[in-house]
PDB file of C-alpha atoms in Angstrom:
ATOM      1  CA  ASN A   8    -110.715 110.908 127.065  1.00 72.00           C
ATOM      2  CA  GLY A   9    -107.770 111.537 124.572  1.00 78.00           C
ATOM      3  CA  PRO A  10    -106.988 110.068 120.781  1.00 85.00           C
ATOM      4  CA  ILE A  11    -108.364 107.300 119.750  1.00 89.00           C
ATOM      5  CA  VAL A  12    -107.906 104.441 117.249  1.00 91.00           C
ATOM      6  CA  GLY A  13    -109.775 101.356 116.275  1.00 92.00           C
ATOM      7  CA  ILE A  14    -109.836  98.452 113.699  1.00 93.00           C
ATOM      8  CA  ASN A  15    -113.325  97.388 112.636  1.00 92.00           C
ATOM      9  CA  GLN A  16    -115.522  99.338 115.247  1.00 89.00           C
ATOM     10  CA  GLY A  17    -118.223  99.446 113.319  1.00 89.00           C
ATOM     11  CA  ASP A  18    -118.460  95.291 113.221  1.00 93.00           C
ATOM     12  CA  ASN A  19    -120.928  93.676 115.532  1.00 94.00           C
ATOM     13  CA  PHE A  20    -120.693  91.630 118.243  1.00 94.00           C
ATOM     14  CA  ALA A  21    -123.335  89.503 119.893  1.00 92.00           C
ATOM     15  CA  PRO A  22    -121.627  91.346 123.861  1.00 93.00           C
ATOM     16  CA  ALA A  23    -122.649  87.895 126.167  1.00 91.00           C
ATOM     17  CA  SER A  24    -121.133  88.247 129.856  1.00 93.00           C
ATOM     18  CA  LEU A  25    -120.053  91.890 128.759  1.00 96.00           C
ATOM     19  CA  LEU A  26    -123.838  93.292 129.399  1.00 96.00           C
ATOM     20  CA  LYS A  27    -122.841  92.307 133.811  1.00 97.00           C
ATOM     21  CA  VAL A  28    -121.502  95.758 133.560  1.00 98.00           C
ATOM     22  CA  PRO A  29    -124.442  97.900 132.987  1.00 97.00           C
ATOM     23  CA  VAL A  30    -126.582  95.987 134.753  1.00 97.00           C
ATOM     24  CA  LEU A  31    -123.635  96.271 137.716  1.00 98.00           C
ATOM     25  CA  ILE A  32    -123.670 100.434 136.702  1.00 98.00           C
ATOM     26  CA  ALA A  33    -128.108  99.743 136.952  1.00 98.00           C
ATOM     27  CA  TYR A  34    -127.946  98.358 140.054  1.00 98.00           C
ATOM     28  CA  LEU A  35    -126.058 101.374 142.091  1.00 98.00           C
ATOM     29  CA  LYS A  36    -128.142 103.777 139.967  1.00 98.00           C
ATOM     30  CA  TRP A  37    -130.746 102.124 141.577  1.00 98.00           C
ATOM     31  CA  ALA A  38    -129.411 101.678 145.132  1.00 98.00           C
ATOM     32  CA  GLU A  39    -128.453 105.748 144.775  1.00 98.00           C
ATOM     33  CA  ASP A  40    -131.931 106.654 144.403  1.00 97.00           C
ATOM     34  CA  LYS A  41    -133.041 103.933 146.867  1.00 96.00           C
ATOM     35  CA  PRO A  42    -130.488 103.941 149.937  1.00 94.00           C
ATOM     36  CA  GLY A  43    -130.449  99.691 151.510  1.00 96.00           C
ATOM     37  CA  VAL A  44    -131.210  98.437 148.042  1.00 97.00           C
ATOM     38  CA  LEU A  45    -127.854  97.162 148.258  1.00 98.00           C
ATOM     39  CA  ASP A  46    -128.892  95.343 152.000  1.00 98.00           C
ATOM     40  CA  GLU A  47    -131.829  93.810 150.921  1.00 97.00           C
ATOM     41  CA  LYS A  48    -131.929  89.615 150.626  1.00 97.00           C
ATOM     42  CA  ILE A  49    -132.179  87.946 148.010  1.00 97.00           C
ATOM     43  CA  THR A  50    -132.576  84.141 148.106  1.00 97.00           C
ATOM     44  CA  PHE A  51    -130.985  81.070 145.548  1.00 96.00           C
ATOM     45  CA  THR A  52    -133.822  78.574 144.637  1.00 95.00           C
ATOM     46  CA  ASN A  53    -132.694  76.544 141.417  1.00 90.00           C
ATOM     47  CA  PRO A  54    -130.431  77.152 138.825  1.00 90.00           C
ATOM     48  CA  VAL A  55    -132.152  78.559 135.388  1.00 89.00           C
ATOM     49  CA  ASP A  56    -130.235  77.953 132.232  1.00 81.00           C
ATOM     50  CA  VAL A  57    -128.935  81.051 130.494  1.00 76.00           C
ATOM     51  CA  GLY A  58    -129.250  78.563 127.048  1.00 72.00           C
ATOM     52  CA  TYR A  59    -125.278  78.153 127.069  1.00 74.00           C
ATOM     53  CA  VAL A  60    -123.012  76.443 129.308  1.00 73.00           C
ATOM     54  CA  GLN A  61    -119.727  78.940 130.400  1.00 77.00           C
ATOM     55  CA  GLN A  62    -115.992  77.809 129.249  1.00 81.00           C
ATOM     56  CA  PHE A  63    -114.813  80.180 132.313  1.00 82.00           C
ATOM     57  CA  ALA A  64    -117.845  79.576 135.020  1.00 78.00           C
ATOM     58  CA  PRO A  65    -116.910  80.685 138.482  1.00 83.00           C
ATOM     59  CA  SER A  66    -114.695  78.087 140.808  1.00 81.00           C
ATOM     60  CA  ALA A  67    -117.874  79.012 143.305  1.00 84.00           C
ATOM     61  CA  PRO A  68    -121.423  79.190 142.196  1.00 90.00           C
ATOM     62  CA  LEU A  69    -124.597  80.214 143.999  1.00 95.00           C
ATOM     63  CA  GLU A  70    -125.139  77.758 146.762  1.00 94.00           C
ATOM     64  CA  VAL A  71    -129.321  76.561 146.416  1.00 95.00           C
ATOM     65  CA  GLY A  72    -131.279  77.639 149.088  1.00 96.00           C
ATOM     66  CA  LYS A  73    -128.430  79.891 150.698  1.00 96.00           C
ATOM     67  CA  THR A  74    -129.492  84.179 150.870  1.00 97.00           C
ATOM     68  CA  TYR A  75    -126.916  86.614 149.480  1.00 98.00           C
ATOM     69  CA  THR A  76    -127.167  90.672 149.989  1.00 98.00           C
ATOM     70  CA  ALA A  77    -127.681  92.653 146.532  1.00 98.00           C
ATOM     71  CA  LYS A  78    -124.454  93.735 147.253  1.00 98.00           C
ATOM     72  CA  GLU A  79    -122.480  90.548 147.094  1.00 98.00           C
ATOM     73  CA  LEU A  80    -124.479  89.337 144.128  1.00 98.00           C
ATOM     74  CA  LEU A  81    -123.300  92.415 142.553  1.00 98.00           C
ATOM     75  CA  GLU A  82    -119.661  91.599 143.771  1.00 97.00           C
ATOM     76  CA  ILE A  83    -120.112  87.791 142.829  1.00 97.00           C
ATOM     77  CA  MET A  84    -121.437  88.550 139.019  1.00 97.00           C
ATOM     78  CA  THR A  85    -118.845  91.671 138.416  1.00 97.00           C
ATOM     79  CA  LYS A  86    -115.867  89.314 140.103  1.00 96.00           C
ATOM     80  CA  TYR A  87    -116.835  86.193 138.664  1.00 95.00           C
ATOM     81  CA  SER A  88    -118.824  86.616 135.742  1.00 95.00           C
ATOM     82  CA  ASP A  89    -121.379  84.131 137.825  1.00 95.00           C
ATOM     83  CA  ASN A  90    -124.707  84.074 135.242  1.00 94.00           C
ATOM     84  CA  GLN A  91    -126.919  82.533 138.238  1.00 96.00           C
ATOM     85  CA  ALA A  92    -125.700  86.292 140.364  1.00 96.00           C
ATOM     86  CA  LEU A  93    -126.778  87.879 137.361  1.00 96.00           C
ATOM     87  CA  VAL A  94    -130.436  86.331 137.120  1.00 96.00           C
ATOM     88  CA  LEU A  95    -131.131  87.283 140.483  1.00 97.00           C
ATOM     89  CA  LEU A  96    -130.416  90.596 140.451  1.00 97.00           C
ATOM     90  CA  PHE A  97    -132.064  91.465 136.786  1.00 96.00           C
ATOM     91  CA  LYS A  98    -135.331  89.830 138.260  1.00 95.00           C
ATOM     92  CA  ARG A  99    -134.973  92.252 140.715  1.00 96.00           C
ATOM     93  CA  ILE A 100    -134.068  95.724 139.397  1.00 97.00           C
ATOM     94  CA  PRO A 101    -136.883  98.099 137.802  1.00 97.00           C
ATOM     95  CA  PRO A 102    -136.910  97.391 133.967  1.00 96.00           C
ATOM     96  CA  GLN A 103    -136.443 101.535 133.720  1.00 97.00           C
ATOM     97  CA  TYR A 104    -133.255 101.728 135.122  1.00 97.00           C
ATOM     98  CA  GLN A 105    -131.132  99.658 132.249  1.00 97.00           C
ATOM     99  CA  GLU A 106    -133.226 101.039 129.983  1.00 96.00           C
ATOM    100  CA  ASP A 107    -132.915 104.779 130.998  1.00 96.00           C
ATOM    101  CA  LEU A 108    -129.322 104.209 131.070  1.00 97.00           C
ATOM    102  CA  TYR A 109    -128.985 102.050 126.779  1.00 96.00           C
ATOM    103  CA  ASN A 110    -130.838 105.125 125.896  1.00 95.00           C
ATOM    104  CA  LEU A 111    -129.317 107.554 127.273  1.00 94.00           C
ATOM    105  CA  LEU A 112    -125.862 106.318 125.997  1.00 94.00           C
ATOM    106  CA  GLY A 113    -127.441 105.952 122.095  1.00 93.00           C
ATOM    107  CA  VAL A 114    -126.988 102.213 122.964  1.00 94.00           C
ATOM    108  CA  ASP A 115    -130.092  99.633 121.697  1.00 93.00           C
ATOM    109  CA  SER A 116    -132.198  99.251 124.679  1.00 94.00           C
ATOM    110  CA  LYS A 117    -133.390  95.687 122.693  1.00 94.00           C
ATOM    111  CA  LEU A 118    -129.746  94.303 123.998  1.00 95.00           C
ATOM    112  CA  ILE A 119    -131.412  93.967 127.517  1.00 94.00           C
ATOM    113  CA  THR A 120    -133.776  91.148 127.106  1.00 92.00           C
ATOM    114  CA  ASP A 121    -132.884  90.342 122.917  1.00 92.00           C
ATOM    115  CA  PRO A 122    -130.184  87.504 123.184  1.00 86.00           C
ATOM    116  CA  THR A 123    -129.789  87.896 118.974  1.00 88.00           C
ATOM    117  CA  ALA A 124    -128.794  91.985 119.417  1.00 92.00           C
ATOM    118  CA  ARG A 125    -125.160  93.077 118.811  1.00 93.00           C
ATOM    119  CA  LEU A 126    -123.026  95.958 119.139  1.00 94.00           C
ATOM    120  CA  THR A 127    -119.839  97.329 118.444  1.00 95.00           C
ATOM    121  CA  ILE A 128    -116.370  98.061 120.530  1.00 94.00           C
ATOM    122  CA  ARG A 129    -116.958 102.324 119.910  1.00 92.00           C
ATOM    123  CA  GLN A 130    -120.644 101.580 121.903  1.00 94.00           C
ATOM    124  CA  TYR A 131    -119.129  98.519 124.419  1.00 96.00           C
ATOM    125  CA  SER A 132    -116.596 100.656 125.684  1.00 95.00           C
ATOM    126  CA  ILE A 133    -118.922 103.455 126.289  1.00 95.00           C
ATOM    127  CA  PHE A 134    -120.260 101.771 129.922  1.00 97.00           C
ATOM    128  CA  PHE A 135    -116.769 101.926 130.647  1.00 97.00           C
ATOM    129  CA  ARG A 136    -115.497 105.455 130.000  1.00 96.00           C
ATOM    130  CA  ILE A 137    -119.286 106.646 131.617  1.00 97.00           C
ATOM    131  CA  LEU A 138    -117.117 104.981 134.677  1.00 98.00           C
ATOM    132  CA  PHE A 139    -114.099 106.356 134.364  1.00 97.00           C
ATOM    133  CA  ASN A 140    -115.801 110.197 134.035  1.00 96.00           C
ATOM    134  CA  ALA A 141    -118.031 109.194 137.031  1.00 97.00           C
ATOM    135  CA  SER A 142    -120.637 111.361 134.299  1.00 96.00           C
ATOM    136  CA  PHE A 143    -123.478 108.440 135.463  1.00 97.00           C
ATOM    137  CA  LEU A 144    -123.154 107.777 138.908  1.00 98.00           C
ATOM    138  CA  SER A 145    -121.546 109.087 141.786  1.00 98.00           C
ATOM    139  CA  ARG A 146    -117.842 109.282 142.098  1.00 98.00           C
ATOM    140  CA  THR A 147    -117.740 106.797 145.070  1.00 98.00           C
ATOM    141  CA  ASN A 148    -120.441 103.990 143.535  1.00 98.00           C
ATOM    142  CA  SER A 149    -118.389 104.536 139.952  1.00 98.00           C
ATOM    143  CA  GLU A 150    -114.847 103.813 141.485  1.00 98.00           C
ATOM    144  CA  TYR A 151    -116.508 100.571 143.356  1.00 98.00           C
ATOM    145  CA  ALA A 152    -117.929  99.430 140.612  1.00 98.00           C
ATOM    146  CA  LEU A 153    -113.609  99.397 138.844  1.00 98.00           C
ATOM    147  CA  ASP A 154    -112.571  97.642 141.790  1.00 98.00           C
ATOM    148  CA  LEU A 155    -114.711  95.338 141.964  1.00 98.00           C
ATOM    149  CA  LEU A 156    -113.889  94.883 137.973  1.00 98.00           C
ATOM    150  CA  SER A 157    -110.484  95.106 138.738  1.00 98.00           C
ATOM    151  CA  GLN A 158    -110.676  91.941 140.894  1.00 97.00           C
ATOM    152  CA  SER A 159    -112.105  89.657 138.270  1.00 96.00           C
ATOM    153  CA  SER A 160    -110.430  85.870 138.953  1.00 95.00           C
ATOM    154  CA  PHE A 161    -110.130  85.727 134.455  1.00 94.00           C
ATOM    155  CA  GLU A 162    -106.436  86.723 134.281  1.00 95.00           C
ATOM    156  CA  ASP A 163    -106.178  86.280 130.740  1.00 95.00           C
ATOM    157  CA  GLY A 164    -107.056  88.237 128.185  1.00 95.00           C
ATOM    158  CA  LEU A 165    -106.814  91.759 128.734  1.00 97.00           C
ATOM    159  CA  ARG A 166    -105.107  90.775 132.189  1.00 97.00           C
ATOM    160  CA  ALA A 167    -102.280  88.161 131.038  1.00 97.00           C
ATOM    161  CA  GLY A 168    -100.740  91.358 128.202  1.00 97.00           C
ATOM    162  CA  VAL A 169    -100.347  94.299 130.953  1.00 98.00           C
ATOM    163  CA  PRO A 170     -97.437  93.342 133.863  1.00 96.00           C
ATOM    164  CA  PHE A 171     -98.368  93.214 137.607  1.00 93.00           C
ATOM    165  CA  PRO A 172     -99.167  95.318 139.735  1.00 94.00           C
ATOM    166  CA  THR A 173    -101.008  97.201 137.026  1.00 97.00           C
ATOM    167  CA  VAL A 174    -103.847  97.602 137.823  1.00 98.00           C
ATOM    168  CA  VAL A 175    -106.973  95.892 134.883  1.00 98.00           C
ATOM    169  CA  SER A 176    -110.223  96.994 135.981  1.00 98.00           C
ATOM    170  CA  HIS A 177    -112.413  94.650 132.249  1.00 98.00           C
ATOM    171  CA  LYS A 178    -114.529  91.845 132.339  1.00 97.00           C
ATOM    172  CA  PHE A 179    -114.934  89.235 129.979  1.00 96.00           C
ATOM    173  CA  GLY A 180    -117.811  88.162 127.247  1.00 94.00           C
ATOM    174  CA  GLU A 181    -117.926  84.355 125.819  1.00 93.00           C
ATOM    175  CA  ARG A 182    -120.416  83.032 123.540  1.00 89.00           C
ATOM    176  CA  LYS A 183    -120.719  80.366 120.729  1.00 83.00           C
ATOM    177  CA  THR A 184    -122.830  81.572 117.603  1.00 76.00           C
ATOM    178  CA  SER A 185    -125.111  79.758 115.563  1.00 69.00           C
ATOM    179  CA  ASN A 186    -122.732  79.378 113.011  1.00 73.00           C
ATOM    180  CA  ASP A 187    -120.382  77.447 116.123  1.00 73.00           C
ATOM    181  CA  LEU A 188    -118.476  80.338 115.529  1.00 87.00           C
ATOM    182  CA  GLN A 189    -116.370  80.907 119.270  1.00 92.00           C
ATOM    183  CA  GLN A 190    -117.018  84.199 120.350  1.00 94.00           C
ATOM    184  CA  PHE A 191    -115.012  85.915 122.732  1.00 96.00           C
ATOM    185  CA  HIS A 192    -114.022  89.531 123.894  1.00 97.00           C
ATOM    186  CA  ASP A 193    -112.422  91.465 126.757  1.00 98.00           C
ATOM    187  CA  CYS A 194    -112.591  95.284 127.299  1.00 98.00           C
ATOM    188  CA  GLY A 195    -111.235  97.713 130.579  1.00 98.00           C
ATOM    189  CA  ILE A 196    -109.114 100.640 131.747  1.00 98.00           C
ATOM    190  CA  VAL A 197    -105.608  99.848 132.303  1.00 98.00           C
ATOM    191  CA  TYR A 198    -103.793 102.021 134.730  1.00 98.00           C
ATOM    192  CA  TYR A 199    -100.333 103.221 133.498  1.00 97.00           C
ATOM    193  CA  PRO A 200     -99.408 105.181 136.171  1.00 94.00           C
ATOM    194  CA  LYS A 201    -100.572 108.973 135.313  1.00 93.00           C
ATOM    195  CA  HIS A 202    -101.587 107.804 131.320  1.00 94.00           C
ATOM    196  CA  PRO A 203    -104.489 105.291 132.479  1.00 96.00           C
ATOM    197  CA  TYR A 204    -106.252 103.502 128.753  1.00 97.00           C
ATOM    198  CA  LEU A 205    -109.272 101.730 127.736  1.00 97.00           C
ATOM    199  CA  LEU A 206    -108.792  99.149 125.620  1.00 97.00           C
ATOM    200  CA  CYS A 207    -111.617  97.076 123.687  1.00 97.00           C
ATOM    201  CA  LEU A 208    -111.061  93.586 122.208  1.00 97.00           C
ATOM    202  CA  MET A 209    -114.152  91.380 119.833  1.00 97.00           C
ATOM    203  CA  THR A 210    -112.941  88.882 118.109  1.00 96.00           C
ATOM    204  CA  ARG A 211    -113.927  86.465 116.842  1.00 93.00           C
ATOM    205  CA  GLY A 212    -113.551  82.357 115.326  1.00 94.00           C
ATOM    206  CA  SER A 213    -112.967  78.153 115.933  1.00 91.00           C
ATOM    207  CA  ASP A 214    -110.665  78.457 118.279  1.00 93.00           C
ATOM    208  CA  VAL A 215    -111.476  80.095 121.509  1.00 93.00           C
ATOM    209  CA  GLY A 216    -107.535  79.709 122.800  1.00 95.00           C
ATOM    210  CA  ALA A 217    -106.755  80.888 120.374  1.00 96.00           C
ATOM    211  CA  LEU A 218    -109.031  84.083 120.939  1.00 97.00           C
ATOM    212  CA  ILE A 219    -107.952  84.711 123.813  1.00 97.00           C
ATOM    213  CA  ASP A 220    -104.117  84.424 123.175  1.00 98.00           C
ATOM    214  CA  ALA A 221    -104.521  86.842 120.204  1.00 97.00           C
ATOM    215  CA  ILE A 222    -106.163  89.880 123.100  1.00 98.00           C
ATOM    216  CA  ALA A 223    -103.797  88.662 125.468  1.00 98.00           C
ATOM    217  CA  ARG A 224    -100.801  89.512 122.742  1.00 98.00           C
ATOM    218  CA  THR A 225    -102.698  92.771 121.411  1.00 98.00           C
ATOM    219  CA  SER A 226    -102.614  93.615 125.554  1.00 98.00           C
ATOM    220  CA  ASP A 227     -99.330  93.067 125.450  1.00 98.00           C
ATOM    221  CA  PHE A 228     -98.318  95.153 122.303  1.00 97.00           C
ATOM    222  CA  VAL A 229    -100.137  98.704 123.609  1.00 97.00           C
ATOM    223  CA  TYR A 230     -99.130  98.340 126.731  1.00 97.00           C
ATOM    224  CA  LYS A 231     -95.550  98.332 125.673  1.00 97.00           C
ATOM    225  CA  GLU A 232     -96.228 100.861 122.982  1.00 95.00           C
ATOM    226  CA  ILE A 233     -98.294 103.604 125.572  1.00 95.00           C
ATOM    227  CA  ASP A 234     -94.192 102.435 127.951  1.00 96.00           C
ATOM    228  CA  ARG A 235     -92.416 103.180 125.260  1.00 95.00           C
ATOM    229  CA  GLN A 236     -94.469 106.584 124.827  1.00 93.00           C
ATOM    230  CA  TYR A 237     -94.774 107.842 128.388  1.00 92.00           C
ATOM    231  CA  GLY A 238     -92.519 105.388 130.123  1.00 84.00           C
ATOM    232  CA  LYS A 239     -89.354 106.634 132.009  1.00 71.00           C
TER     233      LYS A 239
END
């Protein structure tokens, strides 16, 4: 909520798995309106082709025939970026909850269903800002969502540039676009003591490893600059 600096923050990117965060937020909002939603049981019957193969897939995918609670699926989707958990939750949530969230934040709701839709870093960062400020969900649910995001299994990118045990609540996204370029993004809140900051990075290029390394090096640079200003 303080000073903001952005480089090419108006450029458009494919959000990919970053959109699991608004699904998480919308589902928790539904749970506030309808207690018991998170305890509902959902059975995973068949994997769904989502149109691309994750390079950073969950280490333990959902088991066919197994029944999960909605809360378990939210946690699996968020911690491990599981696309099958996303599909199950997406099919279940009333569309209005996502549409209301996007419209309230001024983000194009076409992103919900149109895989060709794009957004900017500045637009995406709003989802993390409303969690931090608990301005859409209750304080309890906002903190729950941020806690799940802090348990992400992906420890490269933003996380690699921040020393432990500093908490980082973040979400990454990966996508190969039609021109055969890789896109890789990582966005989240770094809980530097008494001075937490929001850092969002979206990248594209031919080498996903180089993109992740660029994110990690930028994260390291920003952390050291914050530490220079506020460290003892």
